[in-house]
Amino acid sequence: MVKHWRVDREEKYEIVEKWFLKDLEMIDGKEADTDNPYFDMHFHKVYNMEAYSCASKYTFARTLNKLNATYLKKDFKIVNFDDTYLNDGSIWSSSNRDFLVVMRVCFYASNLLCLSLCRFS
């Protein structure tokens, strides 16, 4: 856990606490259907956390999941997160694919517009 503060124009970071991934039992996103940066990490104790944004919360959960799959292969739970955004195979999962997301939304919107303008006899 990192503490962040600003002194004049300089930003400071301090490592406040460290945990081992092997001790992580569960990540609780609290509410999967709302856009909030809050989540809980369950170790021997539950820690309430706040990410910079909802997107960074999901990125953090995906990263922990990848690290676990690569190194530990331990079964820990990720609950109250939208699975669509957690899976790497999804077009919605990566911030690098924002353009593709916008294109897909525009494609669906143009299809709806075309369908609404078509006359069915």
Coordinates of N, CA and C in Angstrom, one line a residue:
M1 N 0.9 -1.2 0.0 CA 0.0 0.0 0.0 C 0.9 1.2 0.0
V2 N 0.6 2.2 -0.8 CA 1.4 3.4 -1.0 C 0.6 4.6 -0.6
K3 N 1.2 5.4 0.2 CA 0.6 6.7 0.6 C 1.1 7.8 -0.3
H4 N 0.3 8.6 -0.8 CA 0.6 9.6 -1.8 C 0.2 11.0 -1.2
W5 N 1.1 11.9 -1.3 CA 0.8 13.3 -0.9 C 1.7 14.3 -1.7
R6 N 1.3 15.5 -1.7 CA 2.0 16.6 -2.5 C 2.6 17.6 -1.6
V7 N 3.8 18.0 -1.8 CA 4.5 19.0 -1.1 C 4.9 20.1 -2.2
D8 N 4.2 21.2 -2.1 CA 4.4 22.2 -3.2 C 4.1 21.6 -4.5
R9 N 5.1 21.6 -5.4 CA 4.8 21.0 -6.7 C 5.4 19.6 -6.8
E10 N 6.0 19.1 -5.8 CA 6.6 17.7 -5.8 C 5.6 16.7 -5.2
E11 N 5.5 15.6 -5.9 CA 4.7 14.5 -5.4 C 5.6 13.5 -4.6
K12 N 5.0 13.0 -3.5 CA 5.8 12.1 -2.6 C 5.0 10.8 -2.5
Y13 N 5.7 9.7 -2.5 CA 5.1 8.4 -2.3 C 5.9 7.7 -1.2
E14 N 5.1 7.0 -0.4 CA 5.7 6.2 0.7 C 5.1 4.9 0.8
I15 N 5.9 3.8 0.9 CA 5.3 2.5 1.0 C 4.9 2.3 2.5
V16 N 3.6 2.1 2.7 CA 3.1 2.0 4.1 C 3.0 0.6 4.5
E17 N 2.6 -0.3 3.6 CA 2.4 -1.7 4.0 C 2.6 -2.6 2.8
K18 N 3.1 -3.8 3.0 CA 3.4 -4.8 2.0 C 2.7 -6.1 2.4
W19 N 2.3 -6.8 1.3 CA 1.7 -8.1 1.5 C 2.3 -9.1 0.5
F20 N 2.2 -10.4 0.8 CA 2.5 -11.4 -0.2 C 1.3 -11.8 -0.9
L21 N 1.4 -12.0 -2.2 CA 0.3 -12.5 -3.0 C -0.2 -13.9 -2.6
K22 N 0.7 -14.7 -2.1 CA 0.3 -16.0 -1.6 C -0.6 -15.9 -0.4
D23 N -0.6 -14.8 0.3 CA -1.5 -14.6 1.5 C -2.9 -14.1 1.1
L24 N -3.0 -13.6 -0.1 CA -4.3 -13.0 -0.5 C -5.3 -14.1 -0.7
E25 N -6.5 -14.0 -0.1 CA -7.5 -15.0 -0.1 C -8.7 -14.5 -1.1
M26 N -8.9 -13.2 -1.1 CA -10.1 -12.8 -1.9 C -9.9 -11.3 -2.2
I27 N -10.4 -10.8 -3.4 CA -10.6 -9.4 -3.7 C -12.1 -9.2 -3.9
D28 N -12.6 -8.3 -3.1 CA -14.0 -8.0 -3.2 C -14.2 -6.6 -3.8
G29 N -14.8 -6.5 -5.0 CA -15.0 -5.2 -5.7 C -16.2 -4.4 -5.1
K30 N -16.9 -5.0 -4.1 CA -18.0 -4.4 -3.4 C -19.3 -4.4 -4.3
E31 N -19.3 -3.7 -5.4 CA -20.4 -3.6 -6.2 C -20.0 -3.7 -7.7
A32 N -20.4 -4.8 -8.3 CA -20.0 -5.0 -9.7 C -20.7 -4.1 -10.7
D33 N -21.9 -3.6 -10.4 CA -22.7 -2.9 -11.3 C -22.7 -1.3 -11.1
T34 N -21.8 -0.9 -10.3 CA -21.6 0.6 -10.1 C -20.1 0.9 -10.4
D35 N -20.0 2.2 -10.8 CA -18.6 2.7 -11.1 C -18.0 3.3 -9.9
N36 N -17.3 2.5 -9.1 CA -16.6 3.0 -7.9 C -15.2 2.4 -7.8
P37 N -14.3 3.2 -7.2 CA -13.0 2.7 -7.0 C -12.7 2.0 -5.8
Y38 N -13.7 1.6 -5.0 CA -13.5 1.0 -3.7 C -13.5 -0.5 -3.8
F39 N -12.6 -1.2 -3.1 CA -12.6 -2.6 -3.0 C -11.9 -3.1 -1.7
D40 N -12.1 -4.3 -1.4 CA -11.5 -4.9 -0.2 C -10.6 -6.0 -0.6
M41 N -9.5 -6.1 0.1 CA -8.5 -7.2 -0.1 C -8.5 -8.0 1.2
H42 N -8.8 -9.3 1.1 CA -8.9 -10.2 2.2 C -7.6 -11.0 2.4
F43 N -6.9 -10.7 3.4 CA -5.7 -11.4 3.9 C -6.1 -12.1 5.2
H44 N -5.2 -12.1 6.2 CA -5.6 -12.5 7.5 C -6.6 -11.5 8.1
K45 N -6.6 -10.3 7.5 CA -7.4 -9.2 7.9 C -8.0 -8.6 6.6
V46 N -9.1 -7.9 6.7 CA -9.7 -7.3 5.6 C -9.2 -5.8 5.5
Y47 N -8.7 -5.4 4.3 CA -8.2 -4.1 4.1 C -9.1 -3.4 3.1
N48 N -9.7 -2.2 3.5 CA -10.5 -1.4 2.6 C -9.6 -0.6 1.8
M49 N -9.7 -0.6 0.5 CA -8.8 0.1 -0.4 C -9.6 1.0 -1.3
E50 N -8.9 2.0 -1.8 CA -9.5 2.9 -2.8 C -8.5 3.1 -3.9
A51 N -8.9 2.8 -5.2 CA -8.0 2.9 -6.3 C -8.2 4.3 -6.9
Y52 N -7.3 4.7 -7.8 CA -7.4 6.0 -8.4 C -8.7 6.2 -9.2
S53 N -9.1 5.1 -9.8 CA -10.4 5.1 -10.6 C -10.9 3.7 -10.6
C54 N -12.1 3.6 -11.2 CA -12.7 2.3 -11.4 C -11.9 1.4 -12.4
A55 N -11.4 2.1 -13.4 CA -10.6 1.4 -14.4 C -9.3 0.9 -13.8
S56 N -8.7 1.7 -12.9 CA -7.4 1.2 -12.3 C -7.7 0.1 -11.3
K57 N -8.9 0.1 -10.7 CA -9.3 -1.0 -9.8 C -9.4 -2.3 -10.6
Y58 N -10.0 -2.3 -11.8 CA -10.1 -3.5 -12.6 C -8.7 -3.9 -13.2
T59 N -7.9 -2.9 -13.5 CA -6.5 -3.2 -14.0 C -5.7 -3.9 -12.9
F60 N -5.9 -3.4 -11.7 CA -5.2 -4.1 -10.5 C -5.7 -5.5 -10.3
A61 N -7.0 -5.7 -10.4 CA -7.5 -7.1 -10.2 C -7.0 -8.0 -11.3
R62 N -7.0 -7.5 -12.6 CA -6.5 -8.3 -13.7 C -5.0 -8.7 -13.5
T63 N -4.3 -7.7 -13.0 CA -2.8 -7.9 -12.8 C -2.6 -9.0 -11.8
L64 N -3.3 -8.9 -10.6 CA -3.2 -9.8 -9.6 C -3.6 -11.2 -10.1
N65 N -4.6 -11.3 -10.9 CA -5.1 -12.6 -11.4 C -4.0 -13.2 -12.3
K66 N -3.4 -12.3 -13.2 CA -2.3 -12.8 -14.1 C -1.1 -13.3 -13.3
L67 N -0.7 -12.5 -12.3 CA 0.4 -12.9 -11.5 C 0.2 -14.2 -10.8
N68 N -1.0 -14.4 -10.2 CA -1.4 -15.6 -9.6 C -1.4 -16.8 -10.6
A69 N -1.9 -16.6 -11.8 CA -1.9 -17.7 -12.7 C -0.5 -18.0 -13.2
T70 N 0.4 -17.1 -13.3 CA 1.7 -17.3 -13.8 C 2.6 -18.0 -12.7
Y71 N 2.5 -17.5 -11.5 CA 3.5 -17.9 -10.5 C 2.9 -18.8 -9.4
L72 N 1.8 -18.6 -8.9 CA 1.3 -19.3 -7.8 C 0.3 -20.4 -8.2
K73 N -0.6 -20.1 -9.1 CA -1.7 -21.1 -9.5 C -2.5 -21.4 -8.3
K74 N -2.7 -20.4 -7.4 CA -3.5 -20.6 -6.2 C -4.9 -20.2 -6.5
D75 N -5.9 -20.8 -5.8 CA -7.3 -20.4 -6.1 C -7.7 -19.3 -5.1
F76 N -7.7 -18.1 -5.6 CA -8.3 -17.0 -4.8 C -9.5 -16.4 -5.5
K77 N -10.4 -15.9 -4.8 CA -11.6 -15.4 -5.4 C -11.5 -13.9 -5.7
I78 N -12.1 -13.6 -6.9 CA -12.4 -12.2 -7.3 C -13.9 -12.1 -7.4
V79 N -14.5 -11.4 -6.4 CA -15.9 -11.3 -6.4 C -16.4 -9.8 -6.5
N80 N -17.6 -9.7 -7.0 CA -18.2 -8.4 -7.2 C -17.5 -7.5 -8.2
F81 N -16.9 -8.1 -9.2 CA -16.3 -7.5 -10.3 C -17.1 -7.9 -11.5
D82 N -17.3 -7.1 -12.5 CA -17.9 -7.5 -13.8 C -17.0 -8.4 -14.6
D83 N -17.3 -9.6 -14.8 CA -16.4 -10.6 -15.5 C -16.0 -10.1 -16.9
T84 N -16.9 -9.3 -17.5 CA -16.6 -8.9 -18.9 C -15.3 -8.0 -18.9
Y85 N -15.1 -7.3 -17.9 CA -13.9 -6.4 -17.8 C -12.7 -7.1 -17.2
L86 N -12.9 -8.3 -16.6 CA -11.8 -9.0 -16.0 C -11.1 -9.9 -17.0
N87 N -11.8 -10.4 -18.0 CA -11.2 -11.4 -18.9 C -10.4 -10.7 -20.0
D88 N -9.2 -11.2 -20.3 CA -8.3 -10.6 -21.3 C -8.9 -10.8 -22.7
G89 N -9.6 -11.9 -22.9 CA -10.1 -12.1 -24.2 C -11.2 -11.1 -24.7
S90 N -11.7 -10.4 -23.7 CA -12.8 -9.4 -24.1 C -12.2 -8.1 -24.6
I91 N -12.9 -7.6 -25.6 CA -12.5 -6.3 -26.2 C -12.6 -5.2 -25.2
W92 N -13.4 -5.4 -24.2 CA -13.6 -4.3 -23.2 C -12.6 -4.3 -22.1
S93 N -11.7 -5.3 -22.1 CA -10.8 -5.4 -20.9 C -9.6 -4.5 -20.9
S94 N -9.1 -4.0 -22.0 CA -7.9 -3.3 -22.0 C -8.0 -1.8 -22.3
S95 N -7.4 -1.0 -21.6 CA -7.4 0.4 -21.9 C -6.7 0.8 -23.2
N96 N -5.9 -0.1 -23.7 CA -5.2 0.1 -25.0 C -6.2 -0.1 -26.1
R97 N -7.3 -0.6 -25.9 CA -8.3 -0.9 -27.0 C -9.5 0.1 -26.9
D98 N -9.3 1.2 -26.3 CA -10.4 2.2 -26.2 C -11.0 2.5 -27.6
F99 N -10.1 2.7 -28.6 CA -10.6 3.0 -29.9 C -11.5 1.9 -30.5
L100 N -11.2 0.7 -30.2 CA -12.0 -0.4 -30.7 C -13.4 -0.4 -30.0
V101 N -13.4 0.0 -28.7 CA -14.6 0.0 -28.0 C -15.5 1.1 -28.6
V102 N -15.0 2.3 -28.9 CA -15.7 3.4 -29.5 C -16.2 3.0 -30.8
M103 N -15.4 2.3 -31.6 CA -15.8 1.8 -32.9 C -17.0 0.9 -32.8
R104 N -16.9 0.0 -31.9 CA -18.0 -1.0 -31.7 C -19.3 -0.3 -31.3
V105 N -19.2 0.6 -30.4 CA -20.4 1.4 -30.0 C -21.0 2.2 -31.1
C106 N -20.1 2.8 -31.9 CA -20.6 3.5 -33.1 C -21.2 2.6 -34.1
F107 N -20.7 1.4 -34.3 CA -21.2 0.4 -35.2 C -22.7 0.0 -34.8
Y108 N -22.8 -0.2 -33.5 CA -24.2 -0.6 -33.0 C -25.1 0.6 -33.1
A109 N -24.7 1.8 -32.8 CA -25.5 2.9 -33.0 C -25.9 3.2 -34.4
S110 N -25.0 3.0 -35.4 CA -25.4 3.2 -36.8 C -26.3 2.1 -37.2
N111 N -26.2 0.9 -36.8 CA -27.1 -0.2 -37.1 C -28.5 0.1 -36.6
L112 N -28.6 0.6 -35.4 CA -29.9 1.0 -34.8 C -30.5 2.1 -35.6
L113 N -29.7 3.1 -36.0 CA -30.2 4.2 -36.8 C -30.8 3.7 -38.1
C114 N -30.0 2.9 -38.8 CA -30.5 2.3 -40.1 C -31.7 1.5 -39.9
L115 N -31.8 0.7 -38.9 CA -33.0 -0.1 -38.7 C -34.2 0.8 -38.4
S116 N -34.0 1.9 -37.6 CA -35.1 2.8 -37.3 C -35.6 3.6 -38.5
L117 N -34.8 3.8 -39.5 CA -35.1 4.5 -40.7 C -35.7 3.7 -41.8
C118 N -35.5 2.4 -41.7 CA -36.0 1.4 -42.7 C -37.5 1.2 -42.6
R119 N -38.1 1.2 -43.7 CA -39.6 0.9 -43.7 C -39.8 -0.6 -44.0
F120 N -40.6 -1.2 -43.2 CA -40.9 -2.6 -43.4 C -42.4 -2.6 -43.9
S121 N -42.5 -3.3 -45.0 CA -43.8 -3.4 -45.7 C -44.5 -4.7 -45.4

